[in-house]
XYZ file of C-alpha atoms in Angstrom:
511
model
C 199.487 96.988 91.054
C 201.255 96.808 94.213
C 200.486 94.006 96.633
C 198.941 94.605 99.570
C 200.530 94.973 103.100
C 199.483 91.266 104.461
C 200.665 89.704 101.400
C 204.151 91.515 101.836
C 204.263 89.745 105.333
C 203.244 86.802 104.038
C 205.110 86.070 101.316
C 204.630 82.151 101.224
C 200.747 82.863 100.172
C 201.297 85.212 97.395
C 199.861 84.001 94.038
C 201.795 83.917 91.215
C 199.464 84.493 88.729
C 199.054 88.165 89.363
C 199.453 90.911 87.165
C 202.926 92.102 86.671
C 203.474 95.023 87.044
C 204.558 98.155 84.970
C 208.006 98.016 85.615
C 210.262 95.196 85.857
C 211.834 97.028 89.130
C 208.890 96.859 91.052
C 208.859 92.897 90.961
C 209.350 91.195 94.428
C 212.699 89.921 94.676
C 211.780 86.659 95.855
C 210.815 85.278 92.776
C 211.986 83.977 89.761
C 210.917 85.723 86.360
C 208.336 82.702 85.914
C 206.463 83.714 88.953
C 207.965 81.156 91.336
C 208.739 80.961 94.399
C 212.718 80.835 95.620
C 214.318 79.552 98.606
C 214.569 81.945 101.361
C 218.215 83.566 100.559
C 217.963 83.008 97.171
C 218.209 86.137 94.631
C 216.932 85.891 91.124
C 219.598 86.523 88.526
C 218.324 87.724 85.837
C 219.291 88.086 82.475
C 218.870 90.909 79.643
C 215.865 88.238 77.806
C 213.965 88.179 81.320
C 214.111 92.289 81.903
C 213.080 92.918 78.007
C 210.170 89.766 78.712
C 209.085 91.826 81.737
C 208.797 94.779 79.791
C 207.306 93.683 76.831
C 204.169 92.142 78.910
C 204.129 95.563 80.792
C 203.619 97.321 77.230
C 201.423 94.705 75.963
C 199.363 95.190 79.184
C 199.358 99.250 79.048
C 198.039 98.364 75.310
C 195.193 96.129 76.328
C 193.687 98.579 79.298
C 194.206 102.043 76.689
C 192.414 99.577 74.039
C 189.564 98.703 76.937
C 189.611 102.583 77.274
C 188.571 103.891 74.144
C 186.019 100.846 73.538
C 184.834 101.950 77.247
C 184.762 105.504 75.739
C 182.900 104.427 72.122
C 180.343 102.509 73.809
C 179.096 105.274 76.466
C 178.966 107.568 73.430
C 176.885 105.464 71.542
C 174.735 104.768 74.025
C 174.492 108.435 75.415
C 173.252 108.918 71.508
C 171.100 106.094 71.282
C 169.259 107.827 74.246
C 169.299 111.182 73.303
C 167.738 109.938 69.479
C 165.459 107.963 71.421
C 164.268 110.469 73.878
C 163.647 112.835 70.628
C 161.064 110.345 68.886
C 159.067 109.978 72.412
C 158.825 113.853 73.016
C 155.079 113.381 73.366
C 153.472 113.860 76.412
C 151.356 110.448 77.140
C 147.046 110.213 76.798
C 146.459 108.991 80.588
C 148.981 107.632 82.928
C 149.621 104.030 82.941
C 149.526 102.853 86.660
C 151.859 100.830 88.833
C 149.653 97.956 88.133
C 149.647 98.306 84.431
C 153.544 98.736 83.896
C 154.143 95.657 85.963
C 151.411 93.884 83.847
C 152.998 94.755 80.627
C 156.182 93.834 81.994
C 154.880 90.220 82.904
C 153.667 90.065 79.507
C 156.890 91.162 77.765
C 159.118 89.160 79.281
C 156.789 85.564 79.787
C 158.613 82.783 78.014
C 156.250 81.883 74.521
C 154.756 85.294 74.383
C 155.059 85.148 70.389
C 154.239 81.063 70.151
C 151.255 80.587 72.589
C 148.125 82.868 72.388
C 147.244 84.896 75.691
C 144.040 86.063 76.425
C 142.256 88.287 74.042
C 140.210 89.706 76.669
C 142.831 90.370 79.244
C 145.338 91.969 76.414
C 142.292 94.183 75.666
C 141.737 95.432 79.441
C 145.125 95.783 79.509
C 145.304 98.349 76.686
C 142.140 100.411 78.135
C 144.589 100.647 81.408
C 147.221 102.147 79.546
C 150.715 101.374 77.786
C 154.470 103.077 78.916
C 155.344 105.356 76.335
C 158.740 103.455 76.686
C 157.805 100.270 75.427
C 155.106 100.834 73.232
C 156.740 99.621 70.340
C 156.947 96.134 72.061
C 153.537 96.157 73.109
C 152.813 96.561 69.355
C 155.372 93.550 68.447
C 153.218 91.596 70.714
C 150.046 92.331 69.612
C 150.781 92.242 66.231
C 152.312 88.293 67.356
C 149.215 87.578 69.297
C 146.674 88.696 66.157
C 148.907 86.315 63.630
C 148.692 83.513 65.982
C 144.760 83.808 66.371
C 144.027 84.930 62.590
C 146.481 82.989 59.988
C 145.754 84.611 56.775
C 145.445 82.460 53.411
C 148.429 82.512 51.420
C 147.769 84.281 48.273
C 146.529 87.158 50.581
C 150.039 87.223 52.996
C 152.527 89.687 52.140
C 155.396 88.567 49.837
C 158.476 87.022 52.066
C 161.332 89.093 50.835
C 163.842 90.611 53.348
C 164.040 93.917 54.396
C 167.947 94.181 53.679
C 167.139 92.882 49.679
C 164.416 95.208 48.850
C 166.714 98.425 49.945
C 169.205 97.175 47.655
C 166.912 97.606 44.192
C 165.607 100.663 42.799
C 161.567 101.928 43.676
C 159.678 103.654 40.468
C 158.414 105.735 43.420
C 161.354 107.219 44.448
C 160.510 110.821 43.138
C 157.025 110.535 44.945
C 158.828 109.399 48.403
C 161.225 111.899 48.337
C 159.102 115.173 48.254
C 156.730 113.705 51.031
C 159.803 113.309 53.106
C 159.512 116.744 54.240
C 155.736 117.210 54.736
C 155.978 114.019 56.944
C 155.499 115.560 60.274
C 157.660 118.661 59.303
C 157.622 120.037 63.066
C 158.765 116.791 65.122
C 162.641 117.366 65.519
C 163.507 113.607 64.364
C 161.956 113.950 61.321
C 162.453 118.016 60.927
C 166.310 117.907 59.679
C 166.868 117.915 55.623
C 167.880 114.177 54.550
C 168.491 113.764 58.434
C 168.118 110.382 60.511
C 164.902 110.429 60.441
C 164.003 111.497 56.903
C 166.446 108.794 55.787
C 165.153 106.163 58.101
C 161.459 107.299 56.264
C 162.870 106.907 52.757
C 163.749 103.502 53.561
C 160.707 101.870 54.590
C 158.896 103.628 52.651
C 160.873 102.443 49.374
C 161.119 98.856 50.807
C 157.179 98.617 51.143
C 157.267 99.971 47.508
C 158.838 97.722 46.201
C 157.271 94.697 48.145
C 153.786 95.477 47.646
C 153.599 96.457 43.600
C 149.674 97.092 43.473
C 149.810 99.845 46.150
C 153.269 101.226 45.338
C 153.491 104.095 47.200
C 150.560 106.518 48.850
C 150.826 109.294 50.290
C 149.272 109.123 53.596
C 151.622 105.396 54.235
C 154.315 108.135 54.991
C 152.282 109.051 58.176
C 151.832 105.391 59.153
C 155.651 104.422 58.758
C 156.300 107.482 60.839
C 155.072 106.830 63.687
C 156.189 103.333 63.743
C 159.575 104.617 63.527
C 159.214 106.653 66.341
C 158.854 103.600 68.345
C 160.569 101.141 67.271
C 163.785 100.069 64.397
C 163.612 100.198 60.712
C 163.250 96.555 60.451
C 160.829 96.024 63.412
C 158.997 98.874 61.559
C 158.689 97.438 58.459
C 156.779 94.396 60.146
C 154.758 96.286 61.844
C 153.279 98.028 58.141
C 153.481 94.786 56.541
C 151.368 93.508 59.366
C 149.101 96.298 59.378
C 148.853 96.869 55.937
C 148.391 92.875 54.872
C 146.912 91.776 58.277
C 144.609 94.422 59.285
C 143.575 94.763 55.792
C 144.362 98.225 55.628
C 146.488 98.146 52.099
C 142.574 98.089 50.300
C 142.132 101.667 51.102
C 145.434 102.530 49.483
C 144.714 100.633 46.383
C 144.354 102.738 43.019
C 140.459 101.984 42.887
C 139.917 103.359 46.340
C 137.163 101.244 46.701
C 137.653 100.438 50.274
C 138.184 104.086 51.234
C 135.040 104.697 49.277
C 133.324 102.665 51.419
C 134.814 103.965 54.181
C 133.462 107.110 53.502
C 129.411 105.789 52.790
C 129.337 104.239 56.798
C 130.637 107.394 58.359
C 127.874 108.983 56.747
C 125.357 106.624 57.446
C 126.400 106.818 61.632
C 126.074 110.324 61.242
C 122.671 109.623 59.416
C 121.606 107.085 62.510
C 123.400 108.500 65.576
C 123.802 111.898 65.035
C 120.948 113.319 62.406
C 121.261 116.850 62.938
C 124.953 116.900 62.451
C 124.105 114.810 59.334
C 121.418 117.691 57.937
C 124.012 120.430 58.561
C 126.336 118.643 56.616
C 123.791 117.808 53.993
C 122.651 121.364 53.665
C 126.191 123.014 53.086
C 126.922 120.308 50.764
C 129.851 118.611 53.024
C 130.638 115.254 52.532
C 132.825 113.015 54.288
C 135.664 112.776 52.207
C 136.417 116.511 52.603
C 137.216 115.776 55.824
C 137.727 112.258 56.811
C 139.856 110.782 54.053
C 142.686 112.003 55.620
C 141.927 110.642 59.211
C 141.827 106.768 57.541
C 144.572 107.405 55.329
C 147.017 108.218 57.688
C 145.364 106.605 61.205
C 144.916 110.405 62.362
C 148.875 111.291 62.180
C 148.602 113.974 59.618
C 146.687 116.517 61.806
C 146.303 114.799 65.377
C 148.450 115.143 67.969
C 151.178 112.736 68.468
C 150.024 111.569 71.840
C 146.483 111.157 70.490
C 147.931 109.359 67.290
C 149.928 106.837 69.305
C 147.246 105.619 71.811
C 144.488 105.084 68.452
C 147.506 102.951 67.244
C 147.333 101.115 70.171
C 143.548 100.254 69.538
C 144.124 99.877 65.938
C 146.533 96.809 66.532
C 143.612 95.267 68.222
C 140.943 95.986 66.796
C 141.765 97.331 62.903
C 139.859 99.803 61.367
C 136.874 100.120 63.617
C 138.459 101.989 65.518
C 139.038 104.850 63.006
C 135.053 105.091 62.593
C 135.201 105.490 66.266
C 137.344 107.871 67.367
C 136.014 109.897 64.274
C 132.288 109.724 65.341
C 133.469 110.408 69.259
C 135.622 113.897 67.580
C 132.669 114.881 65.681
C 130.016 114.500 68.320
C 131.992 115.987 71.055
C 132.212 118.993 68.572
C 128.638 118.915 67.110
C 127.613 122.356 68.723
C 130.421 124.303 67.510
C 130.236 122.711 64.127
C 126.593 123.109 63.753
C 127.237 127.275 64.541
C 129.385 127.483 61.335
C 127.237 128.759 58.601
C 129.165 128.610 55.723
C 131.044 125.587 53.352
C 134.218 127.261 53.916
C 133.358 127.985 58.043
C 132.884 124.302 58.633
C 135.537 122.725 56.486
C 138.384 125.353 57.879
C 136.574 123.992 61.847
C 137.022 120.629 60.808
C 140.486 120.566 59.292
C 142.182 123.299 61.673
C 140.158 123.814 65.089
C 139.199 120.518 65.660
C 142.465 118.815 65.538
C 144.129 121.105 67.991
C 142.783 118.947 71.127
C 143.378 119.657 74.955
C 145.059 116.643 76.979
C 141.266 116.218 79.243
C 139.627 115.910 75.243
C 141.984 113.546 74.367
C 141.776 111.567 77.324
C 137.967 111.876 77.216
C 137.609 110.564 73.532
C 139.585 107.521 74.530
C 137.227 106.836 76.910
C 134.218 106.905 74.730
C 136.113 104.854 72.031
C 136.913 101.985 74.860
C 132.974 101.839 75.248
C 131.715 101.813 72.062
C 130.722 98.829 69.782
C 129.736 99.674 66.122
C 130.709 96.613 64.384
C 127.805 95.120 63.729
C 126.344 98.334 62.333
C 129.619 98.912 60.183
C 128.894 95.151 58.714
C 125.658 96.512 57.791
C 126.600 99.739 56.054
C 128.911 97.851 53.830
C 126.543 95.304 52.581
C 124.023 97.955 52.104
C 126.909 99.908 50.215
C 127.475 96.676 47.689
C 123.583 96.128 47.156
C 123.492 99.858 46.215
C 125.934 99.575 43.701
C 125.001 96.549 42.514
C 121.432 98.247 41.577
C 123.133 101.365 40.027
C 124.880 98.752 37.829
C 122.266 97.132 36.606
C 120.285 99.946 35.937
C 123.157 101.439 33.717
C 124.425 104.823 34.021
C 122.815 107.313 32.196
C 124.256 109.158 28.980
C 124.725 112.314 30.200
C 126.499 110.848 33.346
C 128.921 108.829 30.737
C 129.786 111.870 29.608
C 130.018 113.942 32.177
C 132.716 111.276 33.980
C 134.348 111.192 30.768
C 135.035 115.146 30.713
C 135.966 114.721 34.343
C 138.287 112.201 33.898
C 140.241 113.741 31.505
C 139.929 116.969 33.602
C 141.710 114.839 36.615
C 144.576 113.456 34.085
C 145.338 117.232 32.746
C 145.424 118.100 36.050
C 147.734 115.847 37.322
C 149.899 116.110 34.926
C 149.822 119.883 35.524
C 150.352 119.598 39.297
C 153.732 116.988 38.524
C 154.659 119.679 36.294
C 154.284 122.872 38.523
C 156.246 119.894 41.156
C 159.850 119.540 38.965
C 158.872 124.106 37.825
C 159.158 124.462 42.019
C 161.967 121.839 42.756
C 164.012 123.703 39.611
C 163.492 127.267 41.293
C 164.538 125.653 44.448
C 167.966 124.419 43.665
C 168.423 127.859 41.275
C 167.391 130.052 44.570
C 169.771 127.938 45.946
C 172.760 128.621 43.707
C 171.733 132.154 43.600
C 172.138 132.564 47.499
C 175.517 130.758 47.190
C 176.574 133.156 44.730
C 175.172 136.626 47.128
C 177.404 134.660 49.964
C 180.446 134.540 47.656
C 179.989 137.953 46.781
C 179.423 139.410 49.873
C 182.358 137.591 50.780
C 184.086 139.202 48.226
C 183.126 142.583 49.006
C 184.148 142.220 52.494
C 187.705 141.391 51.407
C 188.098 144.440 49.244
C 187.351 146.840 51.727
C 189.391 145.510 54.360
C 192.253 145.275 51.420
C 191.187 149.150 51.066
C 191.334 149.673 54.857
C 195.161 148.666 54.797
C 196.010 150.821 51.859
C 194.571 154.154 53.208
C 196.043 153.097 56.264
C 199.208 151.934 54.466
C 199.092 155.687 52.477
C 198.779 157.267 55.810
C 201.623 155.711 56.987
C 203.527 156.998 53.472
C 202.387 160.585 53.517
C 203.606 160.713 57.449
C 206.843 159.265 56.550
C 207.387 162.130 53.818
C 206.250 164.626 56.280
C 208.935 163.742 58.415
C 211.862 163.434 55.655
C 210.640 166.699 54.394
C 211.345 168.609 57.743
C 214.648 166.365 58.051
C 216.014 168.589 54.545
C 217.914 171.442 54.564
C 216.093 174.680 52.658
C 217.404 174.432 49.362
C 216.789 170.670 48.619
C 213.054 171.161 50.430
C 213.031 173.833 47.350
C 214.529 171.332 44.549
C 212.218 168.898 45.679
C 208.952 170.959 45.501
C 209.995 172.230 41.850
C 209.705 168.073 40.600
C 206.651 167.132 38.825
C 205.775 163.800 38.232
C 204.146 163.681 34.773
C 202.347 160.631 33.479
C 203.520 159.240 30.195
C 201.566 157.885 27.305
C 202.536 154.197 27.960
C 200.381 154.416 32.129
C 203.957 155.320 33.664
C 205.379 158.005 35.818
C 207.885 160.252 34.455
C 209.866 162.748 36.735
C 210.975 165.875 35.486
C 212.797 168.569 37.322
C 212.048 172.424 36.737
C 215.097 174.062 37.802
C 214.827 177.548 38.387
């Protein structure tokens, strides 16, 4: 904290309130121990209280910049971790490159003041999508949407998701915890933020997923939700993720297909197979001849948006869609996988050929089929058509009700039902049977490692007394040559006998 040259010339314009420095010695003379300025010829006298003043701001000032230090030191650690976590959740490679133009539309959009207040265009937010969205700030692209949607589309109150805070729900117990915790690990069990036992990410999961729980009582807890709330995590925070399911789940509509009923996923299931009846008929006869219906394969592509056996890439940009449009775009990208594939699919002759195509072979996309099924889902328009399947859907049932099911169908869904409660009792059974064996295989290998342990510290114990009898037998090698004849003679004549009690007796044979 020295001055500079020109203010040591110029003493008449140096400032006062500067530092002082480390040591009262290195104060200028011509000042006072205030920080005035004397009269030229003037010394300072100063007293013991000034010197242990000067010193004590010294130390208080050595304090302050090793304090600034370490908070210097904290913060660039938790922000070199805060990137590193966040560069692990976007370790996807991105479905078509969002241009120059794009990034700095998204930008404009991000940042304009009243983004979450005053609706923007519907039209232009939807071009903007088709032109792409930085992987980076995805998960406020979502935020936005999700704002713009409410803002358009106010739902009526009874159907709006219950207004209790994030932080209250994770302080009360879920029924569901047992459930939650052993999907935890078949929630995308290769992606490294999710991948560690009871890690970040799995914890993270457990949260939201037990906060949604316990805010939405009819639909509790479902397995393919996990999906969802993972990949909402990967872009965003907990709470920011929680929003985003509530709004998806309660806003979209997307909560009926999770319901206990299943109504809406039954539904689901009747227009896919009408499209394929209207759009794509021989795809539809294969399907009817080998006794495939949708649900074999699709139910998992609307229960989890995709995320269960897509990849992540491909998952992410349908969630873009889906915050636009909702579920329509499910029926899409579903019809665009299985028409792209219809050739391949139609050459499997066999139920279990064409279910192991569909589950395995077909989600295991290229980037150009990924990129190309976007495409054909920004061109499509099957709403009107999915409007009509479902009404057809309710005037079919509606018939089958009033005609009255037949006796032997009573019966048979009676036998089946039961079948389906034995068996799921059965399966939570086998569940705790495997969790049981777990933590006992568990113990078990603890107990190998202790022994093997063990085992390792007995034979290096034996190494050091064979080493340590070497050593013994030497040494009496040696004091044998050091004795003269005659005791060498006395000494070979002793016998050590071994009494009744375990201890050594000597007895000496003399001749």
């Amino acid at each position: 904290m020295n001055k500079t040259s020109a203010s040591m010339q110029h003493p008449d314009h140096s400032d006062g309130r500067e530092l002082l420095p480390l040591s009262p010695r290195a104060c200028n003379s011509s000042l006072d121990p205030l920080g005035c300025q004397l009269p030229p010829g003037e010394r300072p006298k100063r007293t013991g209280a000034d010197y242990r003043a000067l010193w004590k701001t010294a130390i208080h000032q050595q304090i302050l910049l090793l304090r600034m230090e370490k908070e210097n030191q904290r913060l660039e650690e938790a922000s070199r971790d805060e990137l590193h976590i966040r560069k692990m959740k976007l370790s996807y490679q991105e479905v078509g490159q969002c241009s120059k133009d794009a990034l700095a539309l998204w930008e404009r959009k991000l940042t304009a003041p009243g983004r979450t207040t005053v609706p923007q265009d519907k039209e232009e937010m939807y071009r903007a999508l088709c032109q792409g969205v930085p992987k980076g700030r995805r998960g406020e692209v979502w935020l936005l949407l999700s704002h713009q949607h409410r803002l358009r589309h106010r739902l009526p109150q009874r159907q709006q998701a219950p207004d209790t805070p994030y932080q209250d729900l994770l302080k009360q117990l879920t029924a569901q915890q047992h459930s939650i915790l052993v999907d935890l690990g078949r929630t995308f069990p290769t992606h490294q933020y999710f991948s560690a036992q009871l890690g970040a990410g799995q914890l993270s999961l457990y949260n939201l997923l037990k906060a949604y729980s316990l805010l939405d009582t009819e639909v509790g807890y479902c397995q393919g939700i996990s999906f969802v709330a993972g990949v909402l995590l990967l872009h965003m925070s907990e709470e920011q993720a929680f929003d985003m399911l509530k709004f998806l789940m309660y806003d979209l509509g997307i909560r009926q297909q999770y319901r206990p009923d299943m109504v809406s996923l039954q539904i689901q299931m009747y227009q896919l197979s009408r499209l394929l009846h209207d759009y794509h008929r021989e795809l539809y006869n294969h399907f009817e001849e080998h006794d495939i219906c949708p649900s074999l394969y699709a139910a998992p592509w609307f229960l989890t948006l995709f995320a269960s056996q897509f990849p992540l890439s491909f998952v992410s940009r349908i969630f873009d869609f889906v915050f636009v449009q909702g579920t329509g775009v499910i029926f899409k990208v579903a019809l665009c996988l299985l028409s792209s594939h219809e050739g391949e699919i139609v050459e499997c002759d066999s139920f279990e050929s064409i279910v192991d195509y569909l589950k395995t072979t077909l989600p295991a996309l290229t980037h150009a089929q990924m990129e190309q099924t976007i495409a054909k889902v920004m061109e499509m328009d099957i709403s009107k058509q999915l409007h009509a399947y479902e009404v057809e859907y309710h005037v079919l049932q509606d018939e089958m009700l009033e005609a009255g099911p037949l006796p032997d169908d009573s019966d048979r869904l009676d036998k089946l039902e039961k079948t389906n409660v034995h068996l799921k009792k059965q399966n939570m059974d086998l569940l705790e049977k495997l969790q049981a064996a777990r933590q006992k295989i568990q113990t078990l290998e603890t107990n190998v490692e202790n022994f093997l342990s063990r085992e390792s510290k007995m034979k290096h114990m034996i190494r050091s007394l064979e080493q340590e009898r070497a050593a013994y037998q030497k040494t009496i090698e040696r004091m044998r040559s050091c004795l003269p004849p005659d005791a060498l003679t006395d000494v070979e004549m002793t016998q050590i006998k071994t009494g009744p009690n375990g201890k050594a007796k000597t007895t000496a044979k003399k001749p």
